[in-house]
PDB file of C-alpha atoms in Angstrom:
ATOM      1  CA  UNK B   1      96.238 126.242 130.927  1.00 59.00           C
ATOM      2  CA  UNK B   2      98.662 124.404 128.577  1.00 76.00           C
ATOM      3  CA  UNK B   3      99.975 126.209 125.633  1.00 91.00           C
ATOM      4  CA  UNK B   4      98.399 125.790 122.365  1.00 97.00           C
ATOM      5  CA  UNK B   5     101.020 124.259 120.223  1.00 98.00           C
ATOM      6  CA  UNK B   6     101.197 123.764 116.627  1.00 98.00           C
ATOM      7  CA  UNK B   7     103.734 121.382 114.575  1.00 98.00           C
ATOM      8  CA  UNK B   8     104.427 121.356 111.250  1.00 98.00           C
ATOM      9  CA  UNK B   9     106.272 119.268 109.102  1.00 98.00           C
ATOM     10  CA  UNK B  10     108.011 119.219 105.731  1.00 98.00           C
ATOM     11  CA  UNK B  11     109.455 116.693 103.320  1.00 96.00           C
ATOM     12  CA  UNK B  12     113.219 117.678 104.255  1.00 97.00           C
ATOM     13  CA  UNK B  13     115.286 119.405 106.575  1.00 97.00           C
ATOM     14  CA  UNK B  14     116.413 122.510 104.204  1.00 97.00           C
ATOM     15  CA  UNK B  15     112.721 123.215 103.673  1.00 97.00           C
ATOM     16  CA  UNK B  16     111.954 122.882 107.138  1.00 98.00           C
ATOM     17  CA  UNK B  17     114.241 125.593 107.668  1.00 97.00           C
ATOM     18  CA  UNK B  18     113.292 128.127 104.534  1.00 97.00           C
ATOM     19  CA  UNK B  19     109.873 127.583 105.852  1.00 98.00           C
ATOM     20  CA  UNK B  20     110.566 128.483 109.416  1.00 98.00           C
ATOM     21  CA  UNK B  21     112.488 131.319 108.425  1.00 97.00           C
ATOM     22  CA  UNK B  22     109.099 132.546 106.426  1.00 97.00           C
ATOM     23  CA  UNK B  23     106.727 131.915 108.579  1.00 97.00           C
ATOM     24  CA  UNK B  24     108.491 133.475 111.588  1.00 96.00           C
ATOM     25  CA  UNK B  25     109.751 137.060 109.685  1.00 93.00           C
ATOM     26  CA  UNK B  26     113.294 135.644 111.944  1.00 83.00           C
ATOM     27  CA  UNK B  27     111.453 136.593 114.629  1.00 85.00           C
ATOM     28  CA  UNK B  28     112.230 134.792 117.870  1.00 91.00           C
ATOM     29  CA  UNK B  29     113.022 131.733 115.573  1.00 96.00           C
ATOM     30  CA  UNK B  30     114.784 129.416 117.672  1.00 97.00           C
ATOM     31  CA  UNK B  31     116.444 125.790 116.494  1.00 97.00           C
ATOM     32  CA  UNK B  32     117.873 122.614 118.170  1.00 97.00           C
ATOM     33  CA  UNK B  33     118.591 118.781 116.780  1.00 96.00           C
ATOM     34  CA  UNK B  34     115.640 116.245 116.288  1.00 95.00           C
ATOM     35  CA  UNK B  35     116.406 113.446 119.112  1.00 94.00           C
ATOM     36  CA  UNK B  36     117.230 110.858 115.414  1.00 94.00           C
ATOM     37  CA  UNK B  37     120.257 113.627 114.571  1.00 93.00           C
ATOM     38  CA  UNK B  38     118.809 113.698 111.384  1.00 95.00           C
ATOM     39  CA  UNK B  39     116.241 116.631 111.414  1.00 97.00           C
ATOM     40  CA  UNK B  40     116.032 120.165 113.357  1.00 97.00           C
ATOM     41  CA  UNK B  41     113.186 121.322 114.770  1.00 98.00           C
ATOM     42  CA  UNK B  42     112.391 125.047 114.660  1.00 98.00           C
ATOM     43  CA  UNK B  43     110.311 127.207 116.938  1.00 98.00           C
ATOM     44  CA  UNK B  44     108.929 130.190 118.015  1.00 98.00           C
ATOM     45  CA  UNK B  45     105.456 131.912 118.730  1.00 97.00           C
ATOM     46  CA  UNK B  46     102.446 133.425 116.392  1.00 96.00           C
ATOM     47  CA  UNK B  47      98.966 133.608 115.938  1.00 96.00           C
ATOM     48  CA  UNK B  48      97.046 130.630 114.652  1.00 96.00           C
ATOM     49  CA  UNK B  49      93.047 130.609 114.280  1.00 93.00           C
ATOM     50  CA  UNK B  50      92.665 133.280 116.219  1.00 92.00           C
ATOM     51  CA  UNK B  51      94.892 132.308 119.452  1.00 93.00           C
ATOM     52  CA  UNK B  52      98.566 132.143 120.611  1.00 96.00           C
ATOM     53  CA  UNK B  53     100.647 129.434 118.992  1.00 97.00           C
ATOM     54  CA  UNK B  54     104.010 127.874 119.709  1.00 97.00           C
ATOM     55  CA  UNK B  55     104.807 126.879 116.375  1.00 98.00           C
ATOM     56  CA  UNK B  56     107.361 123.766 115.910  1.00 98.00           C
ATOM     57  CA  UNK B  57     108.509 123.118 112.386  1.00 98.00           C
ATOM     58  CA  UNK B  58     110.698 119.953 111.146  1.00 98.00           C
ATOM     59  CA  UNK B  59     110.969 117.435 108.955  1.00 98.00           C
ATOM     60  CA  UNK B  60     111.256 113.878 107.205  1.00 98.00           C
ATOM     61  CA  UNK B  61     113.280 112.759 105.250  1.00 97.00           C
ATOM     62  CA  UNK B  62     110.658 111.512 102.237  1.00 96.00           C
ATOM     63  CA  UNK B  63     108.782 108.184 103.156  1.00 97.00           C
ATOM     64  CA  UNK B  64     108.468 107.391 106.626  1.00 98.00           C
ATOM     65  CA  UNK B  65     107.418 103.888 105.293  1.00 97.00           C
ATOM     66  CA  UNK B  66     107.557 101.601 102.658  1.00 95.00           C
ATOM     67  CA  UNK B  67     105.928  98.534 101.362  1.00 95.00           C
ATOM     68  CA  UNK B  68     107.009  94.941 102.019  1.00 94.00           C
ATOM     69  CA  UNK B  69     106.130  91.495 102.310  1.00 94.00           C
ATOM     70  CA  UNK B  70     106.859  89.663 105.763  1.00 93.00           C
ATOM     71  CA  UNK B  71     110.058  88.148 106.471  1.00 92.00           C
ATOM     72  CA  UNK B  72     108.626  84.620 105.186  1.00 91.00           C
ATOM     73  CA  UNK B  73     108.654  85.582 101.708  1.00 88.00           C
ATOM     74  CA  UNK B  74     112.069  86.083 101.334  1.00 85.00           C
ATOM     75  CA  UNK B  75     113.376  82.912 101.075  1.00 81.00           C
ATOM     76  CA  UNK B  76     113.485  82.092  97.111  1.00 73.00           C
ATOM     77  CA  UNK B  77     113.897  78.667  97.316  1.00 76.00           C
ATOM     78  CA  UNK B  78     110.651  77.826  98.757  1.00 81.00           C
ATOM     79  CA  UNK B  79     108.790  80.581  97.969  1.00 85.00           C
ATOM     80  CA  UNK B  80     107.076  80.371  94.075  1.00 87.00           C
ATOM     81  CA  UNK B  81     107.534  83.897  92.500  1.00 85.00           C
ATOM     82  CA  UNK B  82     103.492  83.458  91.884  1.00 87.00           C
ATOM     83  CA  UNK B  83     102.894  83.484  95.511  1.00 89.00           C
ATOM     84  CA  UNK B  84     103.665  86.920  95.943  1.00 89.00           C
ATOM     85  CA  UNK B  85     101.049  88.011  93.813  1.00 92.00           C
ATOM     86  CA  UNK B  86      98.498  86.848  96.748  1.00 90.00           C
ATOM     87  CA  UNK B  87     100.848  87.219  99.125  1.00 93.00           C
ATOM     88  CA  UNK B  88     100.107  89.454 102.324  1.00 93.00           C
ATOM     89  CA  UNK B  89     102.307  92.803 102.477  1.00 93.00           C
ATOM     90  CA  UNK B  90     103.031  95.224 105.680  1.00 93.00           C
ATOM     91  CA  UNK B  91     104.714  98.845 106.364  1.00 95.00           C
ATOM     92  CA  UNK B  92     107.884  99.360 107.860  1.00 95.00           C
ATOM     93  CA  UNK B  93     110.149 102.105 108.266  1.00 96.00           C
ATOM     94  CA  UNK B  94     111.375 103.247 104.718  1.00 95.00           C
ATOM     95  CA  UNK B  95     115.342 104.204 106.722  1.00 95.00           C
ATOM     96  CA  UNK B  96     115.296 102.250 110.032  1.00 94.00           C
ATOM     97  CA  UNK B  97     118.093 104.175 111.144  1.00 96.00           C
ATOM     98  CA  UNK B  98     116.587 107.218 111.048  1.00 96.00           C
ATOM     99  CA  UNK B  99     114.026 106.226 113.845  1.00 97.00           C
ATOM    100  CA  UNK B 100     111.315 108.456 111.855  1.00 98.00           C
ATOM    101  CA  UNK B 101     107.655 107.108 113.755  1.00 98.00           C
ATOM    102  CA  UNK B 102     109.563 107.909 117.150  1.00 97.00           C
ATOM    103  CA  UNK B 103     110.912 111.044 116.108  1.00 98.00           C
ATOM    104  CA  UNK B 104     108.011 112.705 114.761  1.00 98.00           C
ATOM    105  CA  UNK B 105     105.932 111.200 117.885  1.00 98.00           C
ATOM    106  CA  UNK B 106     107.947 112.588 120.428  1.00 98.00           C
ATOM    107  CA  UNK B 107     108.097 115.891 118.836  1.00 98.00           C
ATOM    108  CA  UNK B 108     103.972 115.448 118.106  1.00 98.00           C
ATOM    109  CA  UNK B 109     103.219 114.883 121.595  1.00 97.00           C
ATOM    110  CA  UNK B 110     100.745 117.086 123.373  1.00 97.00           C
ATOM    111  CA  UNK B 111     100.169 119.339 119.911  1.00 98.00           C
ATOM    112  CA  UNK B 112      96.879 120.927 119.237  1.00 98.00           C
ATOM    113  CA  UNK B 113      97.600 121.247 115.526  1.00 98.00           C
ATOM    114  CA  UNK B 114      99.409 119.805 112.622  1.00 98.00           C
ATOM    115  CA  UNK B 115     100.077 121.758 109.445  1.00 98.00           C
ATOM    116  CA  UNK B 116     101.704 119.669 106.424  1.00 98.00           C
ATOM    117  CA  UNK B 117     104.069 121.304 104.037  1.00 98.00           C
ATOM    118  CA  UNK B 118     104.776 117.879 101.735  1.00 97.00           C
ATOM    119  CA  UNK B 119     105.275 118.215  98.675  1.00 95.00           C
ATOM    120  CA  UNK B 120     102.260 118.997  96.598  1.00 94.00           C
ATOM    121  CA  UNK B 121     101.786 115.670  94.388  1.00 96.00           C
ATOM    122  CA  UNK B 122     100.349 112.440  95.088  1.00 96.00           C
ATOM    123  CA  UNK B 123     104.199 111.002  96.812  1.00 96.00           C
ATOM    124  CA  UNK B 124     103.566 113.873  99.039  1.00 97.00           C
ATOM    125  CA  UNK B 125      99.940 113.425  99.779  1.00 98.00           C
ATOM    126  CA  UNK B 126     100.940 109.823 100.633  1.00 98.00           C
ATOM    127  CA  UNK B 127     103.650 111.095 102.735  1.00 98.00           C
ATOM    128  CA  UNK B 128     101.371 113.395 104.631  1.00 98.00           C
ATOM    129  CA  UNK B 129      99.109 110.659 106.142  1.00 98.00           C
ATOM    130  CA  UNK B 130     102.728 108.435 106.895  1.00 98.00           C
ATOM    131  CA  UNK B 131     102.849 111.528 108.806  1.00 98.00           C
ATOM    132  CA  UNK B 132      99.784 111.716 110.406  1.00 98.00           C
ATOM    133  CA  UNK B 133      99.529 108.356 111.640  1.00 98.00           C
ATOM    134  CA  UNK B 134     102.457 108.558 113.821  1.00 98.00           C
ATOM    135  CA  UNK B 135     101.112 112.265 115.220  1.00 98.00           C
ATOM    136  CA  UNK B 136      97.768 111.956 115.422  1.00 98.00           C
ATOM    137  CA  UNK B 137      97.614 109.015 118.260  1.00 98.00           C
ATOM    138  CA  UNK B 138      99.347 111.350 120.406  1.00 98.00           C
ATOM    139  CA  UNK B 139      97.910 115.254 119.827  1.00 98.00           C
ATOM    140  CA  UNK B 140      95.832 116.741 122.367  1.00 96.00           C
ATOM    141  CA  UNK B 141      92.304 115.957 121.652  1.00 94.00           C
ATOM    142  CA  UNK B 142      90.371 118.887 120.118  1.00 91.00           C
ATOM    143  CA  UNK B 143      87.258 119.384 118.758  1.00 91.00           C
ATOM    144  CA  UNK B 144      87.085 120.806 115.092  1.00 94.00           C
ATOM    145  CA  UNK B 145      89.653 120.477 112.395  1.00 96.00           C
ATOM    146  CA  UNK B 146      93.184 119.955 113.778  1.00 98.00           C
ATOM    147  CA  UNK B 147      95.260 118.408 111.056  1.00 98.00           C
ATOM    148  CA  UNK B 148      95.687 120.696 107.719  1.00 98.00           C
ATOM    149  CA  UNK B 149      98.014 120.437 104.711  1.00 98.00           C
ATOM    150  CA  UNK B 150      99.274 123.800 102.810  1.00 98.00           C
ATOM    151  CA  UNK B 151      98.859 123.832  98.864  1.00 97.00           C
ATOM    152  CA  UNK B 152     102.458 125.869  97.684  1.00 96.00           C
ATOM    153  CA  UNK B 153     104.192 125.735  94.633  1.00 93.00           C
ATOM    154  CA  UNK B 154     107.547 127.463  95.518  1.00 95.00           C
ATOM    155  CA  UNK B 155     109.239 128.533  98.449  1.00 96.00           C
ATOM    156  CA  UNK B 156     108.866 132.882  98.246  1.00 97.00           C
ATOM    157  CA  UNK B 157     107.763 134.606 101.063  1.00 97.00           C
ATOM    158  CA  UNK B 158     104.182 135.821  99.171  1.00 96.00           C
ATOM    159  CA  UNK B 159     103.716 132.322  98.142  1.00 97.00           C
ATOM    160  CA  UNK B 160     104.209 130.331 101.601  1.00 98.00           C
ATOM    161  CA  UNK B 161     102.445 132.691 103.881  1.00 97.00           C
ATOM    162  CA  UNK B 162      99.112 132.586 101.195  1.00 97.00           C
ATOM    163  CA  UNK B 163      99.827 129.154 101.491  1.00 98.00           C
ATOM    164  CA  UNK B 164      99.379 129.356 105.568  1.00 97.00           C
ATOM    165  CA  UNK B 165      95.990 131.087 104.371  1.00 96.00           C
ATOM    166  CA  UNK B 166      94.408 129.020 102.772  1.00 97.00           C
ATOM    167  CA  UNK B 167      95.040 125.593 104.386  1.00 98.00           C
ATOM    168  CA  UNK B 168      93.167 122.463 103.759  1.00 98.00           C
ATOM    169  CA  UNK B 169      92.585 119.088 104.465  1.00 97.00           C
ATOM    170  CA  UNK B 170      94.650 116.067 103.365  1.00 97.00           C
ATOM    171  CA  UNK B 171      93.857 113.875 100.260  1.00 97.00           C
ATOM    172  CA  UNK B 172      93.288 110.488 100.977  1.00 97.00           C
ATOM    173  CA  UNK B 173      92.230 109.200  98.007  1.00 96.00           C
ATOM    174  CA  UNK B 174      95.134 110.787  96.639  1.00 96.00           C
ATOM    175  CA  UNK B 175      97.553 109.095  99.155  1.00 96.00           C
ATOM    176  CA  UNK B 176      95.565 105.538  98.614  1.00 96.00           C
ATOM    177  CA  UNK B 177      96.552 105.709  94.709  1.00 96.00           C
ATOM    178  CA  UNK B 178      99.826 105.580  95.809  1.00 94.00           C
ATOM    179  CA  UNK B 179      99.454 103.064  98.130  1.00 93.00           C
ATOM    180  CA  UNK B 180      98.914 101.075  94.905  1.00 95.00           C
ATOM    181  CA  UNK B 181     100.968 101.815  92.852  1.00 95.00           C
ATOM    182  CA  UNK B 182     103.904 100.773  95.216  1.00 93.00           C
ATOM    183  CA  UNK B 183     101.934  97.284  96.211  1.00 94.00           C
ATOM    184  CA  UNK B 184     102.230  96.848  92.890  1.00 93.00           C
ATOM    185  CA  UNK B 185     105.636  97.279  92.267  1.00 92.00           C
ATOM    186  CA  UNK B 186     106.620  95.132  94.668  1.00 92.00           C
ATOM    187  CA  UNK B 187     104.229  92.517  93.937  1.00 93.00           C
ATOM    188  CA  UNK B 188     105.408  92.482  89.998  1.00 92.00           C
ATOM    189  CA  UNK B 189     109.293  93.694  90.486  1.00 89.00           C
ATOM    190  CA  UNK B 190     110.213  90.969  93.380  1.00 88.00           C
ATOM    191  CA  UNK B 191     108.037  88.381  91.346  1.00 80.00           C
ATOM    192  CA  UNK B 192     109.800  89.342  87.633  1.00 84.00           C
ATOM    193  CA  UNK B 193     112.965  89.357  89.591  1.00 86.00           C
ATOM    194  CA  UNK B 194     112.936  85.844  90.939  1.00 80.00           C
ATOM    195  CA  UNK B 195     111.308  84.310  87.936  1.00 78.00           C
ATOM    196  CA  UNK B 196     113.787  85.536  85.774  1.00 79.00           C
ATOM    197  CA  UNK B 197     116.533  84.585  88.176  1.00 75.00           C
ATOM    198  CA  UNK B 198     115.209  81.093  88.854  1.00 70.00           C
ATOM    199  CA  UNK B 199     114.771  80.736  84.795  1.00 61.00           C
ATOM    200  CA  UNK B 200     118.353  81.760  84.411  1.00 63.00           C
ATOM    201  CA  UNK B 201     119.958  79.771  87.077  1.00 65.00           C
ATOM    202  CA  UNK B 202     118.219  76.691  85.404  1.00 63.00           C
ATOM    203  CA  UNK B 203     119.635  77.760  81.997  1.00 57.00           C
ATOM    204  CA  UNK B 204     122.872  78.074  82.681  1.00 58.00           C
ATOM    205  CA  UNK B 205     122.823  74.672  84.761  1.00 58.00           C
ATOM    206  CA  UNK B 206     121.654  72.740  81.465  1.00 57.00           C
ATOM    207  CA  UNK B 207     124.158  74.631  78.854  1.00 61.00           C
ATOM    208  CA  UNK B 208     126.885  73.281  81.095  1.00 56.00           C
ATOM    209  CA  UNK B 209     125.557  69.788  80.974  1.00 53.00           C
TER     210      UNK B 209
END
């Protein structure tokens, strides 16, 4: 029978390790690179829900994603800066370098569990299900709740393991406010941006003229 594993992840690698370190009593706590170079993962064994764990604990490095509008739009010349109020946006990685959907995949594979120790406001609620949707295609399939996120407001031994405690379940709402708030952004910043650039260019054409 395969061993029941259980992967957690916070918002950056220096929590990832106070947490391990926590969590574990230094017990057994073990450590080795993230295949990106970017993140460590940490491990070693416990008791979760009444059974055996092999805990893994890493990291991201804040956004796995970010909002953007397709390639097509960013050509200012043809594209009118009131387009992209109407215009179609997409995710993609927030730091392609960092190779953060693989990473957290590979390391997701095969888990039973997945604790989230983001930060507790909405940027981290909105992290968490970044998070989740590059783990949960590829967790062992369970029945019951299998993906949890810890509530902690600092980093002390008495307050992280009450956190482990009393663990619920992600916010989605919570994560979908942000979700707007960034659309919007974009959609008003880029537009703003080129408008004002476009009105200036044509300004400074005529005052030479």
């Amino acid at each position: 029978m395969a061993q029941t594993v259980a992967l957690m992840v916070a918002e950056k690698p220096s929590l990832a390790l106070s947490l391990a370190k926590i969590l574990s009593g230094g017990a057994g706590l073990s450590s080795r690179k993230g295949s990106n170079g970017a993140c460590s993962v940490h491990e070693w064994s416990g008791r979760f829900r009444g059974e055996n764990v092999h805990f893994k604990m890493t990291s991201v490095c804040g956004h796995v994603m970010t909002c953007d509008f397709p390639p097509k739009y960013n050509n200012w010349d043809k594209v009118d800066p009131v387009e992209l109020f109407l215009a179609e946006t997409l995710k993609k990685e927030a730091t392609e370098k960092l190779h953060m959907p693989q990473f957290l995949a590979k390391e997701g594979r095969g888990a039973d569990y997945l604790i989230l120790w983001l930060d507790c406001d909405k940027e981290g609620e909105n992290i968490c299900f970044e998070v989740i949707d590059c783990i949960k295609p590829v967790m062992r399939k369970r029945t019951g709740q299998t993906i949890f996120r810890a509530k902690f407001s600092a980093i002390t031994d008495r307050d992280i393991k009450d956190a482990m405690t009393k663990l619920v379940a992600p916010n989605k709402d919570e994560s979908l406010s942000v979700d707007a708030r960034q659309e919007l952004d974009l959609r008003v910043g880029c537009a703003f941006t080129r408008f004002q650039t476009k009105f200036f260019q044509v300004y400074l054409f005529h005052s030479h003229f």
